[in-house]
Amino acid sequence: MEVAVTGALFLLWVLFIFIFYSLKMYKEKSQLPPGPTPWFFLGNLLQKDVMPLNKNYSKLVEKYGPIFTIWMGPKPMVVLCGFDVVKDALVDHAEAFGGRINSPIIDRVTKGHGIINSSDIEWRELRRFTVMTLRDFGMGKRSMSERVQEEAVCLVEALAATKGQGFDPTTRITSAVSNVISSVIFGTRFDYADKTFLKHQRIIENEVGLFRTILGLLYSAVPKILDYFPGRHQKIFSDCDELCAFVRENVKVHMQTLDPQNIRDYIDCFLIKSEKEQRSASDTFRTENLVMTVFGLFVAGTGTTSFALISGLMVMAKLPHIQAKVQQEIDEVMSATRAPSMEDRVRMPFTNAVIHEILRYPPSINETIPRTMSCDTKFRGFTFPKGTAVAPMFTTVHRDPLQWETPKQFNPGHFLDVKGQFKKKDAFIAFSAGKRACVGEALVRMELFLFFSTLLQNFTFQLVGAAKDMDLASLFTEFRAKNVCPLMKATRRSV
């Protein structure tokens, strides 16, 4: 009898939640921009004509316009498409569109601490401190350039060891990129074969990948329900806790060996700042904020840059005429024995244009975490209440036919003037824009130029196997869907 009563009460509780959220959803729907009709409780999550957005956005724009609403379960999210709309929001209304989204996946990992999860006041302090510290460690300066150059030499050696045989470049590229940010935040680099280092890379890859899966979208919609269910997400969260524990242990060691006269890395800088702020009313520079900020920097400094660099090698392997032109420019600017430096970039307009096109062409991976409205705002005929989730689709900016001559083609000419010199494009926002723009943009740009030019100086890349017969768009679709890079071979150049 008691079991029956308990079961009945549980079913009533579940029914109440479903009805409550559904009524709330349909009430909010009437106040937001138009969009596809959501399903009961699940919203648009399982509708194949809506999700994934990067595949279906053009049809949605055609039907509803450049501003429309989709439902992530019972939660609405306004989507912004096209250069004019996204620029208007992120640049001209930067403060209003600069609120931090409450991401259940990030909240579960960081427990509300760190630069990603901080309140607005703490976020400003942590962001300002992080940007200044990265600059002090040479972001955009020669000392950081030398760090990347040294790592590029290690990467060249790792690729040379393949001896022209087919290989997946993912692990080697990710290790090199991860070592750059590791040297800044931990004060050390790791061997490419280090098992702990490789495990941490897999953890980062799985956590970032979770945002793009149906499971991740469902978790973001109803975290309190899925917290009680087994599944792959539980393993990912457990692994992230392990990585956070690794960071926490590093922080502990830094505390024990801290020498203010011999600053080694970002952690040291944070600890020194923390000691100075102990008498302040602010609790921003507490230990858990340090742990989770380092975790966030480690994840961000590994995933996006390595994806871009791998994408670049895929493009070069698929488009040998562009690869040859990059190599010709490299050979003309520097000798075979001199490593590329940041000073060379101004003399290598075609290479610079190719790197920018590598960032523009693939579907963006930066659209998984939207922003929120920091206040009630009237925008382009709509009123967005404070707290509304808003997702600017950067892919729609980089594929906007009003801004790019051949938006669906890989074309370095997008960034070259009639004289063949590099030109900036306002519609290029690979690092986001406005209040929440990427804090590590300068470092990423430096890494991409130095790694890319060094690799092309030393190797010619070719696809092997079935990938040779695929067009470039299909290669990227496969890469994004399966997160598996096609096999390629690196043939040592003799210059």
GROMACS .gro file of C-alpha atoms in nm:
model
  495
    1MET     CA    1   0.000   0.000   0.000
    2GLU     CA    2   0.277   0.241   0.097
    3VAL     CA    3   0.461   0.163  -0.229
    4ALA     CA    4   0.147   0.241  -0.431
    5VAL     CA    5   0.097   0.573  -0.249
    6THR     CA    6   0.462   0.667  -0.295
    7GLY     CA    7   0.443   0.581  -0.665
    8ALA     CA    8   0.125   0.782  -0.709
    9LEU     CA    9   0.277   1.084  -0.534
   10PHE     CA   10   0.588   1.059  -0.750
   11LEU     CA   11   0.379   1.050  -1.069
   12LEU     CA   12   0.177   1.350  -0.950
   13TRP     CA   13   0.499   1.538  -0.877
   14VAL     CA   14   0.637   1.461  -1.225
   15LEU     CA   15   0.306   1.559  -1.384
   16PHE     CA   16   0.304   1.886  -1.189
   17ILE     CA   17   0.656   1.972  -1.309
   18PHE     CA   18   0.564   1.895  -1.671
   19ILE     CA   19   0.248   2.105  -1.656
   20PHE     CA   20   0.418   2.392  -1.473
   21TYR     CA   21   0.706   2.421  -1.718
   22SER     CA   22   0.481   2.376  -2.019
   23LEU     CA   23   0.242   2.654  -1.913
   24LYS     CA   24   0.540   2.876  -1.835
   25MET     CA   25   0.691   2.793  -2.174
   26TYR     CA   26   0.379   2.883  -2.375
   27LYS     CA   27   0.331   3.206  -2.179
   28GLU     CA   28   0.688   3.318  -2.250
   29LYS     CA   29   0.655   3.214  -2.615
   30SER     CA   30   0.399   3.487  -2.680
   31GLN     CA   31   0.641   3.753  -2.551
   32LEU     CA   32   0.948   3.653  -2.755
   33PRO     CA   33   1.045   3.664  -3.125
   34PRO     CA   34   0.872   3.402  -3.342
   35GLY     CA   35   1.022   3.060  -3.398
   36PRO     CA   36   0.944   2.693  -3.455
   37THR     CA   37   0.668   2.552  -3.238
   38PRO     CA   38   0.818   2.370  -2.937
   39TRP     CA   39   0.711   2.026  -2.825
   40PHE     CA   40   0.561   1.964  -2.485
   41PHE     CA   41   0.842   2.010  -2.228
   42LEU     CA   42   1.118   1.905  -2.473
   43GLY     CA   43   1.100   2.226  -2.673
   44ASN     CA   44   1.281   2.201  -3.010
   45LEU     CA   45   1.564   1.977  -2.888
   46LEU     CA   46   1.461   1.664  -3.078
   47GLN     CA   47   1.321   1.836  -3.388
   48LYS     CA   48   1.545   1.749  -3.683
   49ASP     CA   49   1.434   2.055  -3.880
   50VAL     CA   50   1.567   2.278  -3.598
   51MET     CA   51   1.862   2.103  -3.436
   52PRO     CA   52   2.151   2.118  -3.492
   53LEU     CA   53   2.133   2.490  -3.554
   54ASN     CA   54   2.447   2.511  -3.769
   55LYS     CA   55   2.274   2.277  -4.017
   56ASN     CA   56   1.924   2.431  -4.016
   57TYR     CA   57   1.972   2.801  -3.944
   58SER     CA   58   1.931   2.914  -4.308
   59LYS     CA   59   1.580   2.765  -4.331
   60LEU     CA   60   1.485   2.918  -3.996
   61VAL     CA   61   1.613   3.261  -4.103
   62GLU     CA   62   1.418   3.236  -4.427
   63LYS     CA   63   1.097   3.157  -4.236
   64TYR     CA   64   1.128   3.372  -3.923
   65GLY     CA   65   1.388   3.637  -4.004
   66PRO     CA   66   1.737   3.696  -3.855
   67ILE     CA   67   1.602   3.699  -3.497
   68PHE     CA   68   1.406   3.395  -3.384
   69THR     CA   69   1.342   3.189  -3.071
   70ILE     CA   70   1.411   2.822  -3.015
   71TRP     CA   71   1.344   2.621  -2.700
   72MET     CA   72   1.611   2.420  -2.522
   73GLY     CA   73   1.365   2.202  -2.338
   74PRO     CA   74   1.143   2.437  -2.135
   75LYS     CA   75   1.394   2.726  -2.166
   76PRO     CA   76   1.380   2.981  -2.450
   77MET     CA   77   1.687   3.103  -2.637
   78VAL     CA   78   1.681   3.389  -2.886
   79VAL     CA   79   1.910   3.331  -3.185
   80LEU     CA   80   2.077   3.623  -3.366
   81CYS     CA   81   2.187   3.573  -3.727
   82GLY     CA   82   2.382   3.776  -3.980
   83PHE     CA   83   2.654   4.039  -3.944
   84ASP     CA   84   2.431   4.345  -3.902
   85VAL     CA   85   2.220   4.192  -3.623
   86VAL     CA   86   2.511   4.030  -3.435
   87LYS     CA   87   2.728   4.344  -3.455
   88ASP     CA   88   2.437   4.562  -3.342
   89ALA     CA   89   2.387   4.336  -3.039
   90LEU     CA   90   2.743   4.261  -2.930
   91VAL     CA   91   2.909   4.593  -3.018
   92ASP     CA   92   2.643   4.864  -3.025
   93HIS     CA   93   2.450   4.714  -2.731
   94ALA     CA   94   2.749   4.545  -2.565
   95GLU     CA   95   2.644   4.606  -2.206
   96ALA     CA   96   2.287   4.483  -2.251
   97PHE     CA   97   2.397   4.166  -2.434
   98GLY     CA   98   2.689   4.098  -2.203
   99GLY     CA   99   2.524   3.900  -1.925
  100ARG     CA  100   2.665   3.562  -1.820
  101ILE     CA  101   2.452   3.259  -1.899
  102ASN     CA  102   2.380   3.009  -1.627
  103SER     CA  103   2.524   2.694  -1.787
  104PRO     CA  104   2.431   2.379  -1.592
  105ILE     CA  105   2.727   2.188  -1.740
  106ILE     CA  106   2.978   2.453  -1.634
  107ASP     CA  107   2.803   2.501  -1.298
  108ARG     CA  108   2.824   2.128  -1.227
  109VAL     CA  109   3.201   2.129  -1.289
  110THR     CA  110   3.304   2.462  -1.135
  111LYS     CA  111   3.054   2.476  -0.847
  112GLY     CA  112   3.001   2.846  -0.921
  113HIS     CA  113   3.366   2.948  -0.899
  114GLY     CA  114   3.615   3.085  -1.153
  115ILE     CA  115   3.621   3.343  -1.428
  116ILE     CA  116   3.345   3.175  -1.630
  117ASN     CA  117   3.096   3.147  -1.348
  118SER     CA  118   3.164   3.462  -1.149
  119SER     CA  119   2.913   3.733  -1.073
  120ASP     CA  120   2.948   4.047  -1.282
  121ILE     CA  121   3.167   4.229  -1.029
  122GLU     CA  122   3.395   3.929  -0.971
  123TRP     CA  123   3.404   3.856  -1.343
  124ARG     CA  124   3.530   4.207  -1.419
  125GLU     CA  125   3.804   4.175  -1.155
  126LEU     CA  126   3.914   3.829  -1.266
  127ARG     CA  127   3.905   3.920  -1.635
  128ARG     CA  128   4.109   4.238  -1.580
  129PHE     CA  129   4.363   4.050  -1.368
  130THR     CA  130   4.388   3.761  -1.617
  131VAL     CA  131   4.438   3.985  -1.920
  132MET     CA  132   4.705   4.190  -1.740
  133THR     CA  133   4.882   3.876  -1.615
  134LEU     CA  134   4.889   3.714  -1.957
  135ARG     CA  135   5.036   4.032  -2.096
  136ASP     CA  136   5.298   4.037  -1.822
  137PHE     CA  137   5.392   3.685  -1.928
  138GLY     CA  138   5.442   3.808  -2.280
  139MET     CA  139   5.106   3.772  -2.454
  140GLY     CA  140   5.172   3.966  -2.772
  141LYS     CA  141   5.539   4.013  -2.679
  142ARG     CA  142   5.866   3.842  -2.767
  143SER     CA  143   5.890   3.623  -2.455
  144MET     CA  144   5.562   3.446  -2.534
  145SER     CA  145   5.662   3.425  -2.898
  146GLU     CA  146   5.975   3.238  -2.794
  147ARG     CA  147   5.767   2.993  -2.588
  148VAL     CA  148   5.554   2.911  -2.891
  149GLN     CA  149   5.859   2.885  -3.119
  150GLU     CA  150   6.023   2.636  -2.883
  151GLU     CA  151   5.705   2.427  -2.872
  152ALA     CA  152   5.679   2.443  -3.252
  153VAL     CA  153   6.025   2.283  -3.274
  154CYS     CA  154   5.901   1.997  -3.052
  155LEU     CA  155   5.593   1.958  -3.273
  156VAL     CA  156   5.808   1.942  -3.587
  157GLU     CA  157   6.012   1.664  -3.428
  158ALA     CA  158   5.695   1.476  -3.335
  159LEU     CA  159   5.559   1.496  -3.691
  160ALA     CA  160   5.898   1.404  -3.841
  161ALA     CA  161   5.882   1.081  -3.638
  162THR     CA  162   5.585   0.967  -3.850
  163LYS     CA  163   5.835   0.931  -4.140
  164GLY     CA  164   5.583   1.019  -4.408
  165GLN     CA  165   5.332   0.756  -4.301
  166GLY     CA  166   4.960   0.822  -4.257
  167PHE     CA  167   4.867   0.948  -3.909
  168ASP     CA  168   4.599   1.134  -3.715
  169PRO     CA  169   4.751   1.470  -3.615
  170THR     CA  170   4.501   1.539  -3.337
  171THR     CA  171   4.703   1.419  -3.036
  172ARG     CA  172   5.031   1.581  -3.142
  173ILE     CA  173   4.868   1.914  -3.233
  174THR     CA  174   4.660   1.924  -2.916
  175SER     CA  175   4.965   1.840  -2.703
  176ALA     CA  176   5.166   2.125  -2.856
  177VAL     CA  177   4.887   2.379  -2.809
  178SER     CA  178   4.812   2.257  -2.457
  179ASN     CA  179   5.180   2.289  -2.364
  180VAL     CA  180   5.178   2.661  -2.446
  181ILE     CA  181   4.897   2.741  -2.203
  182SER     CA  182   5.044   2.491  -1.953
  183SER     CA  183   5.374   2.681  -1.952
  184VAL     CA  184   5.185   3.000  -1.867
  185ILE     CA  185   4.952   2.872  -1.596
  186PHE     CA  186   5.157   2.584  -1.448
  187GLY     CA  187   5.509   2.700  -1.537
  188THR     CA  188   5.593   2.372  -1.711
  189ARG     CA  189   5.536   2.170  -2.028
  190PHE     CA  190   5.465   1.799  -2.062
  191ASP     CA  191   5.604   1.524  -2.281
  192TYR     CA  192   5.370   1.432  -2.566
  193ALA     CA  193   5.367   1.072  -2.441
  194ASP     CA  194   5.286   1.163  -2.078
  195LYS     CA  195   4.982   0.949  -1.989
  196THR     CA  196   4.838   1.200  -1.742
  197PHE     CA  197   4.877   1.481  -1.994
  198LEU     CA  198   4.702   1.276  -2.264
  199LYS     CA  199   4.423   1.182  -2.024
  200HIS     CA  200   4.364   1.548  -1.941
  201GLN     CA  201   4.335   1.624  -2.312
  202ARG     CA  202   4.069   1.355  -2.351
  203ILE     CA  203   3.881   1.498  -2.054
  204ILE     CA  204   3.882   1.843  -2.213
  205GLU     CA  205   3.774   1.701  -2.549
  206ASN     CA  206   3.485   1.511  -2.390
  207GLU     CA  207   3.367   1.807  -2.183
  208VAL     CA  208   3.371   2.047  -2.478
  209GLY     CA  209   3.206   1.784  -2.697
  210LEU     CA  210   2.925   1.735  -2.444
  211PHE     CA  211   2.788   2.082  -2.523
  212ARG     CA  212   2.723   1.979  -2.885
  213THR     CA  213   2.550   1.646  -2.816
  214ILE     CA  214   2.179   1.584  -2.763
  215LEU     CA  215   2.268   1.455  -2.415
  216GLY     CA  216   2.444   1.782  -2.337
  217LEU     CA  217   2.152   1.988  -2.466
  218LEU     CA  218   1.909   1.781  -2.260
  219TYR     CA  219   2.127   1.820  -1.952
  220SER     CA  220   2.139   2.197  -2.002
  221ALA     CA  221   1.760   2.199  -2.026
  222VAL     CA  222   1.674   1.975  -1.729
  223PRO     CA  223   1.988   1.925  -1.517
  224LYS     CA  224   1.805   1.853  -1.193
  225ILE     CA  225   1.638   1.554  -1.356
  226LEU     CA  226   1.941   1.412  -1.540
  227ASP     CA  227   2.156   1.446  -1.227
  228TYR     CA  228   1.968   1.141  -1.099
  229PHE     CA  229   2.017   0.931  -1.412
  230PRO     CA  230   2.326   0.735  -1.515
  231GLY     CA  231   2.488   0.808  -1.847
  232ARG     CA  232   2.796   0.935  -2.025
  233HIS     CA  233   2.753   1.280  -1.868
  234GLN     CA  234   2.822   1.137  -1.523
  235LYS     CA  235   3.157   0.996  -1.640
  236ILE     CA  236   3.248   1.329  -1.801
  237PHE     CA  237   3.169   1.520  -1.481
  238SER     CA  238   3.368   1.269  -1.276
  239ASP     CA  239   3.667   1.311  -1.510
  240CYS     CA  240   3.641   1.691  -1.488
  241ASP     CA  241   3.650   1.662  -1.110
  242GLU     CA  242   3.971   1.463  -1.150
  243LEU     CA  243   4.123   1.737  -1.368
  244CYS     CA  244   4.017   2.000  -1.115
  245ALA     CA  245   4.185   1.795  -0.843
  246PHE     CA  246   4.504   1.799  -1.052
  247VAL     CA  247   4.484   2.178  -1.073
  248ARG     CA  248   4.410   2.202  -0.699
  249GLU     CA  249   4.717   1.992  -0.618
  250ASN     CA  250   4.929   2.219  -0.838
  251VAL     CA  251   4.795   2.521  -0.653
  252LYS     CA  252   4.883   2.356  -0.321
  253VAL     CA  253   5.241   2.293  -0.435
  254HIS     CA  254   5.267   2.652  -0.557
  255MET     CA  255   5.151   2.777  -0.217
  256GLN     CA  256   5.425   2.578  -0.045
  257THR     CA  257   5.701   2.694  -0.281
  258LEU     CA  258   5.589   3.050  -0.356
  259ASP     CA  259   5.869   3.304  -0.392
  260PRO     CA  260   5.740   3.656  -0.469
  261GLN     CA  261   6.086   3.745  -0.602
  262ASN     CA  262   6.078   3.461  -0.853
  263ILE     CA  263   5.735   3.450  -1.017
  264ARG     CA  264   5.696   3.136  -1.227
  265ASP     CA  265   5.348   3.147  -1.377
  266TYR     CA  266   4.984   3.258  -1.357
  267ILE     CA  267   4.921   3.062  -1.037
  268ASP     CA  268   5.202   3.247  -0.859
  269CYS     CA  269   5.062   3.581  -0.976
  270PHE     CA  270   4.716   3.491  -0.847
  271LEU     CA  271   4.851   3.380  -0.508
  272ILE     CA  272   5.048   3.703  -0.467
  273LYS     CA  273   4.739   3.902  -0.561
  274SER     CA  274   4.538   3.699  -0.310
  275GLU     CA  275   4.779   3.787  -0.029
  276LYS     CA  276   4.754   4.157  -0.114
  277GLU     CA  277   4.375   4.142  -0.117
  278GLN     CA  278   4.337   3.959   0.216
  279ARG     CA  279   4.258   4.280   0.400
  280SER     CA  280   4.010   4.387   0.136
  281ALA     CA  281   3.637   4.333   0.167
  282SER     CA  282   3.647   4.157  -0.170
  283ASP     CA  283   3.675   3.778  -0.169
  284THR     CA  284   3.740   3.755  -0.543
  285PHE     CA  285   4.092   3.611  -0.521
  286ARG     CA  286   4.006   3.305  -0.315
  287THR     CA  287   4.158   2.963  -0.377
  288GLU     CA  288   3.857   2.802  -0.550
  289ASN     CA  289   3.833   3.095  -0.790
  290LEU     CA  290   4.198   3.031  -0.875
  291VAL     CA  291   4.143   2.657  -0.926
  292MET     CA  292   3.842   2.701  -1.153
  293THR     CA  293   3.992   2.994  -1.344
  294VAL     CA  294   4.302   2.786  -1.419
  295PHE     CA  295   4.074   2.497  -1.519
  296GLY     CA  296   3.886   2.731  -1.755
  297LEU     CA  297   4.206   2.871  -1.907
  298PHE     CA  298   4.343   2.520  -1.955
  299VAL     CA  299   4.025   2.408  -2.135
  300ALA     CA  300   3.988   2.723  -2.346
  301GLY     CA  301   4.359   2.742  -2.426
  302THR     CA  302   4.361   2.386  -2.556
  303GLY     CA  303   4.039   2.314  -2.744
  304THR     CA  304   3.970   2.608  -2.975
  305THR     CA  305   4.328   2.667  -3.091
  306SER     CA  306   4.400   2.301  -3.161
  307PHE     CA  307   4.073   2.272  -3.357
  308ALA     CA  308   4.173   2.570  -3.572
  309LEU     CA  309   4.524   2.437  -3.632
  310ILE     CA  310   4.400   2.089  -3.726
  311SER     CA  311   4.145   2.255  -3.955
  312GLY     CA  312   4.428   2.445  -4.121
  313LEU     CA  313   4.622   2.128  -4.194
  314MET     CA  314   4.308   1.966  -4.338
  315VAL     CA  315   4.261   2.262  -4.571
  316MET     CA  316   4.625   2.256  -4.683
  317ALA     CA  317   4.612   1.883  -4.748
  318LYS     CA  318   4.290   1.922  -4.949
  319LEU     CA  319   4.395   2.235  -5.141
  320PRO     CA  320   4.757   2.175  -5.248
  321HIS     CA  321   4.767   2.487  -5.469
  322ILE     CA  322   4.704   2.708  -5.165
  323GLN     CA  323   4.953   2.508  -4.959
  324ALA     CA  324   5.218   2.560  -5.228
  325LYS     CA  325   5.154   2.934  -5.236
  326VAL     CA  326   5.190   2.958  -4.856
  327GLN     CA  327   5.516   2.765  -4.874
  328GLN     CA  328   5.643   2.989  -5.154
  329GLU     CA  329   5.579   3.297  -4.939
  330ILE     CA  330   5.751   3.135  -4.641
  331ASP     CA  331   6.056   3.051  -4.855
  332GLU     CA  332   6.075   3.406  -4.990
  333VAL     CA  333   6.055   3.571  -4.646
  334MET     CA  334   6.292   3.349  -4.447
  335SER     CA  335   6.572   3.104  -4.501
  336ALA     CA  336   6.523   2.729  -4.462
  337THR     CA  337   6.705   2.732  -4.130
  338ARG     CA  338   6.542   3.035  -3.966
  339ALA     CA  339   6.223   2.974  -3.769
  340PRO     CA  340   5.926   3.204  -3.838
  341SER     CA  341   5.876   3.491  -3.593
  342MET     CA  342   5.589   3.730  -3.527
  343GLU     CA  343   5.785   4.005  -3.703
  344ASP     CA  344   5.746   3.805  -4.026
  345ARG     CA  345   5.366   3.823  -4.025
  346VAL     CA  346   5.349   4.171  -4.182
  347ARG     CA  347   5.564   4.044  -4.469
  348MET     CA  348   5.346   3.736  -4.523
  349PRO     CA  349   5.004   3.872  -4.626
  350PHE     CA  350   4.891   3.556  -4.806
  351THR     CA  351   4.976   3.329  -4.513
  352ASN     CA  352   4.800   3.571  -4.277
  353ALA     CA  353   4.495   3.572  -4.505
  354VAL     CA  354   4.491   3.191  -4.517
  355ILE     CA  355   4.495   3.171  -4.136
  356HIS     CA  356   4.205   3.416  -4.112
  357GLU     CA  357   4.013   3.215  -4.370
  358ILE     CA  358   4.083   2.898  -4.169
  359LEU     CA  359   3.909   3.067  -3.876
  360ARG     CA  360   3.621   3.195  -4.091
  361TYR     CA  361   3.537   2.895  -4.307
  362PRO     CA  362   3.456   2.600  -4.072
  363PRO     CA  363   3.132   2.594  -3.871
  364SER     CA  364   3.203   2.783  -3.550
  365ILE     CA  365   3.259   2.589  -3.229
  366ASN     CA  366   3.192   2.898  -3.016
  367GLU     CA  367   2.812   2.888  -3.033
  368THR     CA  368   2.746   2.640  -2.756
  369ILE     CA  369   2.735   2.890  -2.468
  370PRO     CA  370   2.494   3.182  -2.522
  371ARG     CA  371   2.482   3.510  -2.330
  372THR     CA  372   2.198   3.663  -2.134
  373MET     CA  373   2.039   4.004  -2.129
  374SER     CA  374   2.176   4.209  -1.840
  375CYS     CA  375   1.867   4.433  -1.842
  376ASP     CA  376   1.530   4.475  -2.015
  377THR     CA  377   1.617   4.589  -2.367
  378LYS     CA  378   1.429   4.696  -2.679
  379PHE     CA  379   1.614   4.563  -2.982
  380ARG     CA  380   1.504   4.570  -3.345
  381GLY     CA  381   1.133   4.573  -3.270
  382PHE     CA  382   1.146   4.317  -2.988
  383THR     CA  383   1.163   4.356  -2.612
  384PHE     CA  384   1.406   4.117  -2.442
  385PRO     CA  385   1.345   4.078  -2.068
  386LYS     CA  386   1.645   4.071  -1.835
  387GLY     CA  387   1.785   3.720  -1.812
  388THR     CA  388   1.677   3.610  -2.161
  389ALA     CA  389   1.929   3.369  -2.316
  390VAL     CA  390   2.065   3.501  -2.646
  391ALA     CA  391   2.289   3.309  -2.888
  392PRO     CA  392   2.475   3.507  -3.157
  393MET     CA  393   2.547   3.261  -3.440
  394PHE     CA  394   2.896   3.346  -3.560
  395THR     CA  395   2.868   3.098  -3.847
  396THR     CA  396   2.591   3.316  -3.995
  397VAL     CA  397   2.825   3.615  -3.973
  398HIS     CA  398   3.110   3.431  -4.144
  399ARG     CA  399   2.874   3.296  -4.410
  400ASP     CA  400   2.681   3.622  -4.462
  401PRO     CA  401   2.650   3.671  -4.842
  402LEU     CA  402   2.632   4.048  -4.794
  403GLN     CA  403   2.978   4.050  -4.637
  404TRP     CA  404   3.172   3.781  -4.823
  405GLU     CA  405   3.220   3.735  -5.197
  406THR     CA  406   3.216   3.354  -5.183
  407PRO     CA  407   3.090   3.269  -4.831
  408LYS     CA  408   3.061   2.892  -4.888
  409GLN     CA  409   3.405   2.856  -5.044
  410PHE     CA  410   3.750   2.860  -4.887
  411ASN     CA  411   3.891   3.181  -5.033
  412PRO     CA  412   4.193   3.365  -4.882
  413GLY     CA  413   4.107   3.651  -5.118
  414HIS     CA  414   3.843   3.756  -4.864
  415PHE     CA  415   4.132   3.905  -4.664
  416LEU     CA  416   4.344   4.046  -4.949
  417ASP     CA  417   4.313   4.376  -5.133
  418VAL     CA  418   4.371   4.428  -5.506
  419LYS     CA  419   4.747   4.463  -5.441
  420GLY     CA  420   4.765   4.134  -5.257
  421GLN     CA  421   4.809   4.299  -4.918
  422PHE     CA  422   4.627   4.181  -4.608
  423LYS     CA  423   4.303   4.365  -4.525
  424LYS     CA  424   4.087   4.346  -4.215
  425LYS     CA  425   3.719   4.262  -4.237
  426ASP     CA  426   3.460   4.396  -3.993
  427ALA     CA  427   3.255   4.080  -4.041
  428PHE     CA  428   3.537   3.863  -3.906
  429ILE     CA  429   3.454   3.792  -3.540
  430ALA     CA  430   3.614   3.453  -3.476
  431PHE     CA  431   3.696   3.561  -3.119
  432SER     CA  432   3.350   3.699  -3.046
  433ALA     CA  433   3.301   4.069  -2.974
  434GLY     CA  434   3.190   4.310  -2.707
  435LYS     CA  435   3.192   4.248  -2.336
  436ARG     CA  436   3.246   3.871  -2.353
  437ALA     CA  437   3.515   3.865  -2.624
  438CYS     CA  438   3.791   3.605  -2.585
  439VAL     CA  439   4.054   3.712  -2.328
  440GLY     CA  440   4.322   3.505  -2.502
  441GLU     CA  441   4.274   3.637  -2.857
  442ALA     CA  442   4.630   3.772  -2.889
  443LEU     CA  443   4.778   3.443  -2.769
  444VAL     CA  444   4.563   3.236  -3.006
  445ARG     CA  445   4.660   3.455  -3.303
  446MET     CA  446   5.027   3.418  -3.213
  447GLU     CA  447   5.004   3.040  -3.176
  448LEU     CA  448   4.820   2.993  -3.504
  449PHE     CA  449   5.069   3.199  -3.704
  450LEU     CA  450   5.383   3.049  -3.553
  451PHE     CA  451   5.266   2.687  -3.546
  452PHE     CA  452   5.108   2.704  -3.892
  453SER     CA  453   5.400   2.875  -4.067
  454THR     CA  454   5.657   2.651  -3.894
  455LEU     CA  455   5.474   2.334  -3.999
  456LEU     CA  456   5.435   2.452  -4.358
  457GLN     CA  457   5.801   2.552  -4.364
  458ASN     CA  458   5.901   2.196  -4.274
  459PHE     CA  459   5.632   1.972  -4.423
  460THR     CA  460   5.393   1.922  -4.713
  461PHE     CA  461   5.063   1.769  -4.600
  462GLN     CA  462   4.850   1.523  -4.797
  463LEU     CA  463   4.531   1.334  -4.720
  464VAL     CA  464   4.537   0.956  -4.731
  465GLY     CA  465   4.262   0.697  -4.762
  466ALA     CA  466   3.896   0.777  -4.830
  467ALA     CA  467   3.939   1.142  -4.725
  468LYS     CA  468   4.120   1.217  -5.053
  469ASP     CA  469   3.792   1.185  -5.244
  470MET     CA  470   3.584   1.405  -5.012
  471ASP     CA  471   3.522   1.773  -5.079
  472LEU     CA  472   3.630   2.027  -4.817
  473ALA     CA  473   3.280   2.094  -4.682
  474SER     CA  474   3.222   1.719  -4.631
  475LEU     CA  475   3.558   1.686  -4.453
  476PHE     CA  476   3.457   1.949  -4.201
  477THR     CA  477   3.109   1.803  -4.158
  478GLU     CA  478   3.263   1.464  -4.083
  479PHE     CA  479   3.524   1.616  -3.853
  480ARG     CA  480   3.263   1.809  -3.653
  481ALA     CA  481   3.015   1.521  -3.634
  482LYS     CA  482   3.259   1.245  -3.536
  483ASN     CA  483   3.539   1.459  -3.391
  484VAL     CA  484   3.787   1.242  -3.582
  485CYS     CA  485   4.043   1.403  -3.810
  486PRO     CA  486   4.104   1.233  -4.147
  487LEU     CA  487   4.439   1.061  -4.181
  488MET     CA  488   4.716   1.258  -4.350
  489LYS     CA  489   5.086   1.230  -4.408
  490ALA     CA  490   5.355   1.492  -4.350
  491THR     CA  491   5.637   1.477  -4.605
  492ARG     CA  492   5.955   1.655  -4.500
  493ARG     CA  493   6.043   1.941  -4.733
  494SER     CA  494   6.391   1.994  -4.871
  495VAL     CA  495   6.430   2.369  -4.929
   0.00000   0.00000   0.00000
